[in-house]
């Protein structure tokens, strides 16, 4: 399912760039064990004037053979391109570091200035990284633009060694006035995991020059993904980002979506097999809507994305004139969801850009948790009654006791219209002080608590609800760091319209929730980018909204009216 077509394409393009000054022994399938076996090769290298590129891939070289080749390279000062992938097949792992050490030392002796170093498919492990550590730190790599270490089995240890070497190279080259400007980094299938990825992320952030990053199939989870996302924000020329077959989950996907908002040059995004899930897909869709003007390819396949989220992804690519492919195969759309997705893409005149949906997993089964919800609500109501009773008992038993003045935290624990009104004219300020608007989830929770007591017929309560909500959301959306898509996602989860990996228990939806939301979407502080998300989910036929059909219809109508014109 997981493909590395982008990396393969980049690889093939890179390998056709150099023709002049190239000597190739590529793919001959020969076994070179000692110096005698490479005598002819050594002679050709020595006699080749202006040698810039040497292709050794597709053969296998022992330590003595590598040392002999290295000796011949010691005089090649114009050397730039090392195409040395797949050159240790069948060798003991202990043979590889000394072979690499000798080749690296020769390039340093020659005074070479490398552009490409390709050691992919060598399975040399952490010890192999140690074999190129000195080379990477040397002046020979101050000019390095492409580093290809795909399928080398580096592991966490090798990733850390590599990160330290790149960092040292950057610092030394910067001190000499020519900072390392690495453009292409490929290290798929290396078991880097979170620690290895995090170490490399620090080096990437320092360099800030990357244009392509390919790290598929590395066992990276959300901590490592988040570290990489932070690093990518500092690489403004990034064009290709391939993290296929790692595990984002919601946290990693939201972090990556935030990073994408800072990038304008991205053309290819491969997050297939990354378990971005619906909440993550919504965040990514919002990032695409806001930016990425030259996006060519988006792969969110096999990510446990549901139909509504997939539709938002499709809508996000509207107007992307450079788009060539959208891959949403292997998700959880169901037959109707697949049809709806095709219809949306056809409506955008992009039907032919949508990849196959043949491996769709079908709609996720609805979990029957109504009984549990009923129990929770009964317990909550009982707790509320107990609180009131306790308060009454205390007042009766102690003649000196004074009733506590109402406060925002008490209301948010057990909302009631009476409590809201008793907060007085400063209620909006009290909520601003009580609610941590830096936390999108807590902001969404506060919104639902306050709006739950909304009453269209009671003008005082209605006004108190809307004033309080205004104060909180205006402050939240005014903050540059506020994650609006996270607020909407949390809101949908709490309303029971979107499943969350955090197993959040949905609230019982009441008309006031939707009536207050209808008011909010008409306000100037509410971002128009969120309109399409709400509209898509309010159009769902779900049991949670059945008791509020009138309020939902009014909200849907308002969303259609305020929807931004394309």
mmCIF file of C-alpha atoms in Angstrom, residues 139-283:
data_model
loop_
_atom_site.group_PDB
_atom_site.id
_atom_site.type_symbol
_atom_site.label_atom_id
_atom_site.label_comp_id
_atom_site.label_asym_id
_atom_site.label_seq_id
_atom_site.Cartn_x
_atom_site.Cartn_y
_atom_site.Cartn_z
ATOM 1 C CA UNK A 139 35.110 20.367 4.431
ATOM 2 C CA UNK A 140 34.360 17.806 1.715
ATOM 3 C CA UNK A 141 30.692 17.950 2.772
ATOM 4 C CA UNK A 142 30.381 21.694 3.308
ATOM 5 C CA UNK A 143 28.949 21.854 -0.212
ATOM 6 C CA UNK A 144 26.709 18.784 0.080
ATOM 7 C CA UNK A 145 23.270 19.246 -1.461
ATOM 8 C CA UNK A 146 21.849 15.713 -1.514
ATOM 9 C CA UNK A 147 22.234 13.031 1.151
ATOM 10 C CA UNK A 148 20.621 9.680 0.331
ATOM 11 C CA UNK A 149 20.605 7.020 3.017
ATOM 12 C CA UNK A 150 17.485 5.057 2.177
ATOM 13 C CA UNK A 151 17.163 1.554 3.674
ATOM 14 C CA UNK A 152 20.396 1.564 5.660
ATOM 15 C CA UNK A 153 19.105 0.256 8.992
ATOM 16 C CA UNK A 154 20.582 3.181 10.893
ATOM 17 C CA UNK A 155 18.258 2.851 13.865
ATOM 18 C CA UNK A 156 17.934 5.435 16.621
ATOM 19 C CA UNK A 157 21.666 5.380 17.366
ATOM 20 C CA UNK A 158 22.644 5.926 13.747
ATOM 21 C CA UNK A 159 20.092 8.728 13.443
ATOM 22 C CA UNK A 160 21.617 10.528 16.403
ATOM 23 C CA UNK A 161 25.157 10.125 15.059
ATOM 24 C CA UNK A 162 24.046 11.410 11.669
ATOM 25 C CA UNK A 163 22.254 14.390 13.227
ATOM 26 C CA UNK A 164 25.332 15.332 15.277
ATOM 27 C CA UNK A 165 27.583 15.078 12.211
ATOM 28 C CA UNK A 166 25.302 17.281 10.111
ATOM 29 C CA UNK A 167 25.073 19.807 12.922
ATOM 30 C CA UNK A 168 28.861 19.935 13.226
ATOM 31 C CA UNK A 169 29.206 20.280 9.464
ATOM 32 C CA UNK A 170 26.772 23.183 9.472
ATOM 33 C CA UNK A 171 28.551 24.956 12.320
ATOM 34 C CA UNK A 172 32.013 24.565 10.790
ATOM 35 C CA UNK A 173 30.901 25.588 7.313
ATOM 36 C CA UNK A 174 29.049 28.594 8.738
ATOM 37 C CA UNK A 175 32.187 29.651 10.577
ATOM 38 C CA UNK A 176 33.958 29.681 7.210
ATOM 39 C CA UNK A 177 31.230 31.806 5.659
ATOM 40 C CA UNK A 178 29.695 29.079 3.492
ATOM 41 C CA UNK A 179 26.982 27.352 5.579
ATOM 42 C CA UNK A 180 25.898 23.858 4.599
ATOM 43 C CA UNK A 181 22.898 24.132 2.260
ATOM 44 C CA UNK A 182 21.567 20.575 2.148
ATOM 45 C CA UNK A 183 18.564 20.424 -0.195
ATOM 46 C CA UNK A 184 17.580 16.746 -0.398
ATOM 47 C CA UNK A 185 17.460 14.315 2.517
ATOM 48 C CA UNK A 186 16.318 10.720 1.970
ATOM 49 C CA UNK A 187 16.342 8.191 4.801
ATOM 50 C CA UNK A 188 13.356 5.883 4.460
ATOM 51 C CA UNK A 189 13.201 2.456 6.125
ATOM 52 C CA UNK A 190 15.798 3.159 8.799
ATOM 53 C CA UNK A 191 13.930 2.533 12.075
ATOM 54 C CA UNK A 192 14.732 6.067 13.239
ATOM 55 C CA UNK A 193 11.711 6.135 15.563
ATOM 56 C CA UNK A 194 10.953 9.192 17.694
ATOM 57 C CA UNK A 195 14.408 9.790 19.156
ATOM 58 C CA UNK A 196 16.229 9.496 15.849
ATOM 59 C CA UNK A 197 13.698 11.696 14.078
ATOM 60 C CA UNK A 198 13.823 14.295 16.837
ATOM 61 C CA UNK A 199 17.613 14.474 16.690
ATOM 62 C CA UNK A 200 17.539 14.933 12.919
ATOM 63 C CA UNK A 201 14.780 17.530 13.238
ATOM 64 C CA UNK A 202 17.086 19.705 15.308
ATOM 65 C CA UNK A 203 19.705 19.553 12.555
ATOM 66 C CA UNK A 204 17.077 20.309 9.879
ATOM 67 C CA UNK A 205 15.857 23.320 11.810
ATOM 68 C CA UNK A 206 19.399 24.630 12.088
ATOM 69 C CA UNK A 207 20.129 24.270 8.355
ATOM 70 C CA UNK A 208 16.858 25.712 7.024
ATOM 71 C CA UNK A 209 17.752 24.868 3.416
ATOM 72 C CA UNK A 210 15.840 21.646 2.739
ATOM 73 C CA UNK A 211 13.733 21.285 -0.394
ATOM 74 C CA UNK A 212 12.946 17.559 -0.185
ATOM 75 C CA UNK A 213 12.560 15.353 2.890
ATOM 76 C CA UNK A 214 11.791 11.646 2.509
ATOM 77 C CA UNK A 215 11.613 9.624 5.745
ATOM 78 C CA UNK A 216 8.942 6.954 5.093
ATOM 79 C CA UNK A 217 8.610 3.746 7.115
ATOM 80 C CA UNK A 218 10.628 4.773 10.158
ATOM 81 C CA UNK A 219 8.338 3.918 13.074
ATOM 82 C CA UNK A 220 7.910 7.595 13.946
ATOM 83 C CA UNK A 221 4.977 8.481 16.215
ATOM 84 C CA UNK A 222 3.487 11.848 17.089
ATOM 85 C CA UNK A 223 6.406 13.140 19.255
ATOM 86 C CA UNK A 224 8.831 12.612 16.370
ATOM 87 C CA UNK A 225 6.336 13.890 13.803
ATOM 88 C CA UNK A 226 5.785 17.021 15.891
ATOM 89 C CA UNK A 227 9.539 17.626 16.096
ATOM 90 C CA UNK A 228 9.844 17.265 12.318
ATOM 91 C CA UNK A 229 6.874 19.578 11.821
ATOM 92 C CA UNK A 230 8.564 22.275 13.891
ATOM 93 C CA UNK A 231 11.758 21.854 11.876
ATOM 94 C CA UNK A 232 9.946 22.073 8.545
ATOM 95 C CA UNK A 233 8.627 25.526 9.450
ATOM 96 C CA UNK A 234 12.235 26.724 9.323
ATOM 97 C CA UNK A 235 12.773 25.367 5.787
ATOM 98 C CA UNK A 236 10.767 27.793 3.631
ATOM 99 C CA UNK A 237 11.924 26.304 0.302
ATOM 100 C CA UNK A 238 10.527 22.848 1.098
ATOM 101 C CA UNK A 239 8.896 21.321 -2.007
ATOM 102 C CA UNK A 240 8.478 17.611 -1.180
ATOM 103 C CA UNK A 241 7.528 16.145 2.194
ATOM 104 C CA UNK A 242 7.234 12.346 2.345
ATOM 105 C CA UNK A 243 6.492 10.711 5.710
ATOM 106 C CA UNK A 244 4.578 7.758 4.287
ATOM 107 C CA UNK A 245 3.865 4.863 6.659
ATOM 108 C CA UNK A 246 4.647 6.533 9.972
ATOM 109 C CA UNK A 247 2.033 7.103 12.691
ATOM 110 C CA UNK A 248 0.801 10.693 13.035
ATOM 111 C CA UNK A 249 -2.502 10.281 14.923
ATOM 112 C CA UNK A 250 -4.357 13.497 15.698
ATOM 113 C CA UNK A 251 -1.528 15.225 17.587
ATOM 114 C CA UNK A 252 1.066 14.681 14.890
ATOM 115 C CA UNK A 253 -1.327 15.590 12.070
ATOM 116 C CA UNK A 254 -2.371 18.845 13.725
ATOM 117 C CA UNK A 255 1.272 19.760 14.338
ATOM 118 C CA UNK A 256 2.095 19.038 10.702
ATOM 119 C CA UNK A 257 -0.914 21.073 9.541
ATOM 120 C CA UNK A 258 0.352 24.003 11.571
ATOM 121 C CA UNK A 259 3.755 23.668 9.885
ATOM 122 C CA UNK A 260 2.183 23.618 6.418
ATOM 123 C CA UNK A 261 0.633 27.010 7.125
ATOM 124 C CA UNK A 262 4.158 28.466 7.181
ATOM 125 C CA UNK A 263 5.209 26.924 3.864
ATOM 126 C CA UNK A 264 4.400 28.285 0.402
ATOM 127 C CA UNK A 265 6.576 26.192 -1.884
ATOM 128 C CA UNK A 266 5.315 22.691 -1.059
ATOM 129 C CA UNK A 267 4.339 20.717 -4.155
ATOM 130 C CA UNK A 268 4.144 17.119 -2.924
ATOM 131 C CA UNK A 269 2.721 15.885 0.395
ATOM 132 C CA UNK A 270 2.815 12.151 1.083
ATOM 133 C CA UNK A 271 1.130 11.340 4.384
ATOM 134 C CA UNK A 272 -0.281 8.032 3.177
ATOM 135 C CA UNK A 273 -0.504 5.191 5.730
ATOM 136 C CA UNK A 274 0.091 7.758 8.482
ATOM 137 C CA UNK A 275 -3.146 7.354 10.447
ATOM 138 C CA UNK A 276 -3.916 11.073 10.306
ATOM 139 C CA UNK A 277 -7.582 10.289 11.114
ATOM 140 C CA UNK A 278 -10.488 12.661 10.548
ATOM 141 C CA UNK A 279 -9.424 15.357 13.008
ATOM 142 C CA UNK A 280 -5.965 15.487 11.482
ATOM 143 C CA UNK A 281 -7.364 15.513 7.947
ATOM 144 C CA UNK A 282 -9.592 18.482 8.811
ATOM 145 C CA UNK A 283 -6.580 20.407 10.129
#
